[in-house]
Short mmCIF file of C-alpha atoms in Angstrom, two decimals:
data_model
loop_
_atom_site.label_atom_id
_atom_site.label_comp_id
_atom_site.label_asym_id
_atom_site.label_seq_id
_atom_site.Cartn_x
_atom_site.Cartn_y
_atom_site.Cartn_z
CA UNK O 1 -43.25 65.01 -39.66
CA UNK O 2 -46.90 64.29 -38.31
CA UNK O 3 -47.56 62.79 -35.05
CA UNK O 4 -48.09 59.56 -36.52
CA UNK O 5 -44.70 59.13 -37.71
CA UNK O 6 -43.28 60.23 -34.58
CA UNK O 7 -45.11 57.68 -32.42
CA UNK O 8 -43.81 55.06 -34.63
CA UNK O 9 -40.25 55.93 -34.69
CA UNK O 10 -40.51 56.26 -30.98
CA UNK O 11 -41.94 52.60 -30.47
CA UNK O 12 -39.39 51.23 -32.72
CA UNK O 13 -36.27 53.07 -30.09
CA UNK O 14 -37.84 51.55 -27.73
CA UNK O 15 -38.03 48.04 -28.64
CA UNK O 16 -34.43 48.35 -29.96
CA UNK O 17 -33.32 49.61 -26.45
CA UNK O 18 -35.37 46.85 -24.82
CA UNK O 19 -33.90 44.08 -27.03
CA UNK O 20 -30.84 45.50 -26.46
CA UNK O 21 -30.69 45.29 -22.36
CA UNK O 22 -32.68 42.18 -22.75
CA UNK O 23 -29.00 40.61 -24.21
CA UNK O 24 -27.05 42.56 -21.97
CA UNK O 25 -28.52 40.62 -19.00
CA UNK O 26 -29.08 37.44 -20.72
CA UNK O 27 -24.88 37.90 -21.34
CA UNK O 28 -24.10 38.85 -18.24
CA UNK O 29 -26.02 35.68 -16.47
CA UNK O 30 -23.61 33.57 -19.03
CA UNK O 31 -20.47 35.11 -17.65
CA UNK O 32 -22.13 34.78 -13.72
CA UNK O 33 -22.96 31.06 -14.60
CA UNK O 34 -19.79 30.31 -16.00
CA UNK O 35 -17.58 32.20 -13.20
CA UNK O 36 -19.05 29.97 -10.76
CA UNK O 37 -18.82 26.71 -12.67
CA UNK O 38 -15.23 27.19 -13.05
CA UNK O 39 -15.00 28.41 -9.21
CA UNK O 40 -16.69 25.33 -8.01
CA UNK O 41 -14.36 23.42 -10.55
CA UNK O 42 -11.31 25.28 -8.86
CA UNK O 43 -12.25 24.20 -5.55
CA UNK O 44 -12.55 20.65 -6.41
CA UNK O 45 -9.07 20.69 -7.95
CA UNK O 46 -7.92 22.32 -4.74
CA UNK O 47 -9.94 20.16 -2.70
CA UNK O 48 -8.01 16.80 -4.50
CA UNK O 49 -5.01 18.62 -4.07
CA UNK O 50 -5.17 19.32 -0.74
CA UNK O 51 -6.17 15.40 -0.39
CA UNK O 52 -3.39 13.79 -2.43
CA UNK O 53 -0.80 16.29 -0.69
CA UNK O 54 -2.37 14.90 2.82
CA UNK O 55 -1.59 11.28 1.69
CA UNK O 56 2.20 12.06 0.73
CA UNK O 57 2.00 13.67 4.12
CA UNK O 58 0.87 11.09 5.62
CA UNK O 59 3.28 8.01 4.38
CA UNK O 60 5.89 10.32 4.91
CA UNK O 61 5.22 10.85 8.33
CA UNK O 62 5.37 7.34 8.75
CA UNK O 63 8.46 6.52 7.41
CA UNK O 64 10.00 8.96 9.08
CA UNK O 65 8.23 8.81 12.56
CA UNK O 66 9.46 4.96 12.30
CA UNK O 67 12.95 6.35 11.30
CA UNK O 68 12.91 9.08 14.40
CA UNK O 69 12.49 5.83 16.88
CA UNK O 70 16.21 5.05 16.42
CA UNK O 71 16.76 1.56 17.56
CA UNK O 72 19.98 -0.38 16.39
CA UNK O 73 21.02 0.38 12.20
CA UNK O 74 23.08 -2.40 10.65
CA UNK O 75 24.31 -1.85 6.79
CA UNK O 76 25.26 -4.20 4.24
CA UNK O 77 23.51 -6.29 1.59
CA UNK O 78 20.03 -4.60 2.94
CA UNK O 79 20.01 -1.83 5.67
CA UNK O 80 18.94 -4.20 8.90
CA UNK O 81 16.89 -1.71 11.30
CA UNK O 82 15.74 -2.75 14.41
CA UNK O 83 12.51 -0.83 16.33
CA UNK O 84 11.73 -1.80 19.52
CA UNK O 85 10.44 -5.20 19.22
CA UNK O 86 10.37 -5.52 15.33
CA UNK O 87 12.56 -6.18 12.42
CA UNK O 88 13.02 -4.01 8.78
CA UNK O 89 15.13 -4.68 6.07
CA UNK O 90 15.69 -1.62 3.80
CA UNK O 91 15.54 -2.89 0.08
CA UNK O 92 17.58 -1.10 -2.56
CA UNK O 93 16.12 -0.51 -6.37
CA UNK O 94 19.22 -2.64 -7.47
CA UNK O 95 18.22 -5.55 -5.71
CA UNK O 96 15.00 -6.08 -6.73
CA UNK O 97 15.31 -8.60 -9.48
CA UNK O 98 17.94 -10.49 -8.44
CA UNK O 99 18.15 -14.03 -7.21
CA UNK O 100 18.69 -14.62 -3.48
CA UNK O 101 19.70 -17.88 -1.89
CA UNK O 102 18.04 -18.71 1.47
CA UNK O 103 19.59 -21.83 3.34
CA UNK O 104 18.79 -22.36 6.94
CA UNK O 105 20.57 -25.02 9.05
CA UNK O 106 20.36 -26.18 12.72
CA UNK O 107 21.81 -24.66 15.41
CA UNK O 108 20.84 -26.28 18.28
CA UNK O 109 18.62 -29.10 18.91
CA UNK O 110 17.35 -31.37 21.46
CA UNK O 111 18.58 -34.84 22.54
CA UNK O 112 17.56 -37.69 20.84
CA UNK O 113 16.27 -35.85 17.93
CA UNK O 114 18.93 -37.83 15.81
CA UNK O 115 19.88 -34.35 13.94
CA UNK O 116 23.10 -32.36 14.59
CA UNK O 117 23.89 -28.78 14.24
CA UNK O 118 25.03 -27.61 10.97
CA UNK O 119 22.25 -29.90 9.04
CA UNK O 120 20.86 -28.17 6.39
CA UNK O 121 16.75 -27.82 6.66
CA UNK O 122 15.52 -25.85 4.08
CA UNK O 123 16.76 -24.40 0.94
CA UNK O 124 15.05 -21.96 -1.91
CA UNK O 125 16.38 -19.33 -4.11
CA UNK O 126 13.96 -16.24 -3.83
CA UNK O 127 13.68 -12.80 -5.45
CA UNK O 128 12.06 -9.34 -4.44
CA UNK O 129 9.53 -7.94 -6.86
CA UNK O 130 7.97 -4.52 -7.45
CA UNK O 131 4.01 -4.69 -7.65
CA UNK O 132 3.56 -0.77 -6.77
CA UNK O 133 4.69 2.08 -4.65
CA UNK O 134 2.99 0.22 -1.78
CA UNK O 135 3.73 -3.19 -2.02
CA UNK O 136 7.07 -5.55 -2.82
CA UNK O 137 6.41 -9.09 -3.01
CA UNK O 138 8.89 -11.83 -2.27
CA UNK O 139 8.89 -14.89 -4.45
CA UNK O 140 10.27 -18.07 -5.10
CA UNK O 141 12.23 -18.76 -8.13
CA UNK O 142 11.32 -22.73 -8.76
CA UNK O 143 12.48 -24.37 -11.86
CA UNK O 144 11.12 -27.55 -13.33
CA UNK O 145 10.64 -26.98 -17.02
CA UNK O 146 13.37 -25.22 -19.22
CA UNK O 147 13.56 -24.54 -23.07
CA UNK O 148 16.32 -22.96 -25.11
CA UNK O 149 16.12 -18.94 -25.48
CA UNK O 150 16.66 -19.32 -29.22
CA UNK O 151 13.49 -21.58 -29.20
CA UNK O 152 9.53 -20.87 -30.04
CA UNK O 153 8.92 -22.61 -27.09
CA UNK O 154 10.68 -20.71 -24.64
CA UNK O 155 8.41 -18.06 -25.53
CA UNK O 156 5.20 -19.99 -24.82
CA UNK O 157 6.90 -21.60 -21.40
CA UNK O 158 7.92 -18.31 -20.31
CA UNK O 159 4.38 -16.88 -20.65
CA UNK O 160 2.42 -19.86 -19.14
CA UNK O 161 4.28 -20.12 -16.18
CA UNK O 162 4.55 -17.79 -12.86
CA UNK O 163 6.63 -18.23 -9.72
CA UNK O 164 4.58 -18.31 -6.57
CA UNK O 165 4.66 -15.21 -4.01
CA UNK O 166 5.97 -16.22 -0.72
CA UNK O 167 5.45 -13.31 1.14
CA UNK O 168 3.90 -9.18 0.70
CA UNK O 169 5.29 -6.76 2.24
CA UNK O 170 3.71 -3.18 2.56
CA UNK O 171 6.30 -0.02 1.83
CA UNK O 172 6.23 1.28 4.61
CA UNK O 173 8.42 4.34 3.15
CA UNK O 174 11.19 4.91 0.75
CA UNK O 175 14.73 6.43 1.08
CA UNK O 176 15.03 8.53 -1.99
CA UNK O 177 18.86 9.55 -1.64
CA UNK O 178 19.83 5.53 -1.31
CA UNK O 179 17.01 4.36 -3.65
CA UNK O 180 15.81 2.19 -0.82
CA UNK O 181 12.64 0.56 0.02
CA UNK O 182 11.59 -0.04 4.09
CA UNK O 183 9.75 -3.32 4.94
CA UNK O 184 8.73 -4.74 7.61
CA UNK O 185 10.37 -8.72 7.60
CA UNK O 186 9.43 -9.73 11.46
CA UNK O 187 6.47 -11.54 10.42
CA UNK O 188 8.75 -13.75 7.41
CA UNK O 189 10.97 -14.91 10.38
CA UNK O 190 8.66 -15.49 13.17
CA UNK O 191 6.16 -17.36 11.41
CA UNK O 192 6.04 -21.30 10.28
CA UNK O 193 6.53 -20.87 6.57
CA UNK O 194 7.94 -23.26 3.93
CA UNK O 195 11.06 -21.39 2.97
CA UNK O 196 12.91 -19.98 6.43
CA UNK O 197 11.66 -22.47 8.35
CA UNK O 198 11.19 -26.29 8.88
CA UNK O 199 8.93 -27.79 6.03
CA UNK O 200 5.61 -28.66 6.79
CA UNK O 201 6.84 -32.10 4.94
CA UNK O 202 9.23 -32.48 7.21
CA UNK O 203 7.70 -31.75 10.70
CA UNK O 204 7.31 -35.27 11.30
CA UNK O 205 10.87 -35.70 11.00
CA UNK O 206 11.66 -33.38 13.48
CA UNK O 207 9.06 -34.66 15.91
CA UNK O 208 7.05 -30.86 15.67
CA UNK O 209 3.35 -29.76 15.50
CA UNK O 210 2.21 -26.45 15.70
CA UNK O 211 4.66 -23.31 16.38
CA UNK O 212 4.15 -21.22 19.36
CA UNK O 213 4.39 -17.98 18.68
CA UNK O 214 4.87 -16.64 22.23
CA UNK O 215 8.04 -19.24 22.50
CA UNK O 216 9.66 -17.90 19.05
CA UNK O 217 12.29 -15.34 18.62
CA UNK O 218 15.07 -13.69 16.40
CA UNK O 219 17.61 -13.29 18.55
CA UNK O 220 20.01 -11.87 15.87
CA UNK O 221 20.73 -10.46 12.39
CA UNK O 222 24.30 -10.02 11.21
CA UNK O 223 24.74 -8.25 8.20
CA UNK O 224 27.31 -7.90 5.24
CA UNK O 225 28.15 -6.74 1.73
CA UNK O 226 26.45 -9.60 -0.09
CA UNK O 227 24.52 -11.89 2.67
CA UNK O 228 22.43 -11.45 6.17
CA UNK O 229 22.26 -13.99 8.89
CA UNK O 230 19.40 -14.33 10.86
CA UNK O 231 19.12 -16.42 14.30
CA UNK O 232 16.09 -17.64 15.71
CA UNK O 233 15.02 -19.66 18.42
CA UNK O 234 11.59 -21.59 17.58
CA UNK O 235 9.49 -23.68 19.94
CA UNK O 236 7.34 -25.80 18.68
CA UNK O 237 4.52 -28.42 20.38
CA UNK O 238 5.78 -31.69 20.48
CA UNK O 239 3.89 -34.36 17.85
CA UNK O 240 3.53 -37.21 20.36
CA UNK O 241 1.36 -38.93 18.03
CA UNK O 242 4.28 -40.96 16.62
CA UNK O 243 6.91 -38.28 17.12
CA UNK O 244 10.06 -39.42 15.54
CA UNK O 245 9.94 -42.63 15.52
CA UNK O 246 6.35 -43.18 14.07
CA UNK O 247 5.09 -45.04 16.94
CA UNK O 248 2.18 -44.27 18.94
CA UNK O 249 3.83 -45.61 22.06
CA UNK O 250 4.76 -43.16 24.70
CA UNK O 251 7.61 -45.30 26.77
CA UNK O 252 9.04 -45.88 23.15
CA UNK O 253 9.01 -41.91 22.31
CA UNK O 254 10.10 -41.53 25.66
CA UNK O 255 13.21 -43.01 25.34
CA UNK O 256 13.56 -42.09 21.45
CA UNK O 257 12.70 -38.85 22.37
CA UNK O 258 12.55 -37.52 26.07
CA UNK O 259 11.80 -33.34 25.52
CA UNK O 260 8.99 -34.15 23.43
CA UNK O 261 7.29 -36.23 25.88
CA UNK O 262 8.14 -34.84 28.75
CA UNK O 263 7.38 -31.18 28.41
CA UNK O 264 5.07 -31.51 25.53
CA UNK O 265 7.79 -28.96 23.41
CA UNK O 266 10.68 -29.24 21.28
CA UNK O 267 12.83 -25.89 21.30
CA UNK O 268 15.05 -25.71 17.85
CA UNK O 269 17.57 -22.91 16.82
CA UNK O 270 17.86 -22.29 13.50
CA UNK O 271 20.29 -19.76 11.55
CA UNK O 272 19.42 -18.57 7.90
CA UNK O 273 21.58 -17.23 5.34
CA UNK O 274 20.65 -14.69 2.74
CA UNK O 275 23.08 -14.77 0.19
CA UNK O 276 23.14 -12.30 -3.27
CA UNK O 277 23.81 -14.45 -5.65
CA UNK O 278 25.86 -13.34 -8.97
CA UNK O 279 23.93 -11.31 -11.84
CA UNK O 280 25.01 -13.43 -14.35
CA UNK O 281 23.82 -17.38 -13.34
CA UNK O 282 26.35 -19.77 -13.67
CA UNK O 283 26.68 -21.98 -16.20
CA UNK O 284 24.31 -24.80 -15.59
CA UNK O 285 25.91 -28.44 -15.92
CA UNK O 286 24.50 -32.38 -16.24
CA UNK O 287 24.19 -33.84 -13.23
CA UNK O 288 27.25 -35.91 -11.90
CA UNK O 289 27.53 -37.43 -8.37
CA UNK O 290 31.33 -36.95 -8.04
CA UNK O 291 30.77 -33.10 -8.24
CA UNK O 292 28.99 -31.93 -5.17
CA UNK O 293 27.28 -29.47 -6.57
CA UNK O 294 23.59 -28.30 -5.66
CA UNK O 295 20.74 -30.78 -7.91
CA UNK O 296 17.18 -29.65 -9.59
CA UNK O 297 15.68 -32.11 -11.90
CA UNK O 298 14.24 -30.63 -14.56
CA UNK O 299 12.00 -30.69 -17.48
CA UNK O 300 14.04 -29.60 -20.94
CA UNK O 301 11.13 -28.72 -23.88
CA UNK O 302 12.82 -27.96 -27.37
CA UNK O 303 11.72 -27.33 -30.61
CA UNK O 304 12.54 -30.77 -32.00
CA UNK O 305 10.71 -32.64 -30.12
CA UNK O 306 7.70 -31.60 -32.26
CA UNK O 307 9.15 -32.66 -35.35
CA UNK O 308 7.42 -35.56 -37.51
#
């Protein structure tokens, strides 16, 4: 072989041998590239990880912090827990759904008022409902329109019509072993609200304004296997704009009257009753005034009514 031949061949190895590492190292950056994309991806998994777990930590401190506090425990329809100066009712799963009846009545009242204890002041039928793991919502169940279930229009009423939400409550935890949900209810009973309290409609009535918050307490709740009563004591300021009697006159209030105008307050106790009502409704009947039943007027919608 002349030297020609030889230098050729030898140029050739070496180009193979070039191309050769050239791949090598072009593979080898792949494999670094992708070994530190999937690290980085790895960390962010852990990172979320670590960050969800921290969060599950964190509301389950909470609960049971709240829990470690002790206070006074009180079973029955709901778990009644009481934490220094606030009130919790523990929720189960199985009541959420079902329909609760809230009456309140008078339990003591000022002279001259003209109302006794025992009246009735407020009445609603409410329900808890499940939003999310964070939040249960109270509503009212308030029925003014009804069609037959074997109707069309059933269908369309039920899907054009929403009760309204009364109250939100945040989870504050949840008791897995009893299926139970912990809320907070001090606000619900404390505050001037349309359904555990006096009406807004009806503060005139009752000669009342504004509540006062600093002069407005629960002094107890008694619980048991299918209702919870809960005592307050609520101050309100006295409306001596007319008052009671509608008159403008202060002698004439006075005398109607006399807490209202002389202190400027009226100081009410109320008792509410939470009562689990049965899962399958009664039978709903026409009205009849010798049957002292409890009254809605309502709407009925039927099919029929469409016909030419």
């Amino acid at each position: 072989m002349n030297i020609k031949a030889k230098l050729v061949i030898s140029i050739c190895t070496f180009i193979l041998s070039a191309s050769g590492y050239a791949a090598n190292t072009v593979m080898a950056d792949s494999t670094k590239q992708d070994v530190h994309s999937q690290a980085q991806d790895d960390n962010k998994d852990l990172k979320k990880k670590k960050k969800d777990d921290g969060k599950k930590l964190e509301k389950k401190n909470e609960y049971d912090e709240l829990i470690k506090k002790g206070g006074t425990i009180k079973k029955g329809l709901f778990t009644v827990r009481h934490i220094e100066d606030k009130w919790y009712f523990e929720v189960p799963d199985s009541i959420i759904g079902r329909y609760l009846l809230a009456v309140t009545r008078l339990t003591a009242v000022p002279q001259g008022l003209g109302k006794f204890s025992g009246e009735e002041v407020n009445e609603n039928t409410l329900y808890f409902e499940k939003r999310d793991d964070n939040t249960l919502l109270l509503r009212a169940y308030v029925l003014s329109q009804i069609a037959g279930d074997d109707t069309n229009i059933s269908k369309t009423l039920k899907a054009s019509t929403t009760d309204p939400i009364v109250a939100s409550f945040k989870i504050i935890g949840k008791n897995k072993d009893k299926h139970m949900n912990l809320v907070e209810v001090t606000n619900l009973f404390l505050k001037d609200n349309d359904i555990v309290s006096i009406p807004k409609s009806n503060s005139r009535t009752y000669g009342v304004s504004g509540l006062q918050s600093d002069r407005t307490f629960i002094d107890t709740m008694k619980v048991f296997p299918i209702n919870v009563e809960i005592a307050s004591t609520r101050t309100y300021s006295a409306a001596t704009s007319g008052g009671v009697d509608s008159s403008s006159d202060v002698a004439s209030l006075r005398r109607v009257f006399p807490p209202a105008s002389f202190t400027g307050s009226v100081t009410i106790g109320l008792n509410t009753s939470i009562v689990l009502l049965p899962s399958e409704p009664m039978r709903k009947r026409l009205w009849d005034e010798r049957v002292g039943y409890f009254t809605t007027r309502i709407t009925y919608f039927d099919d029929d009514q469409h016909k030419t």
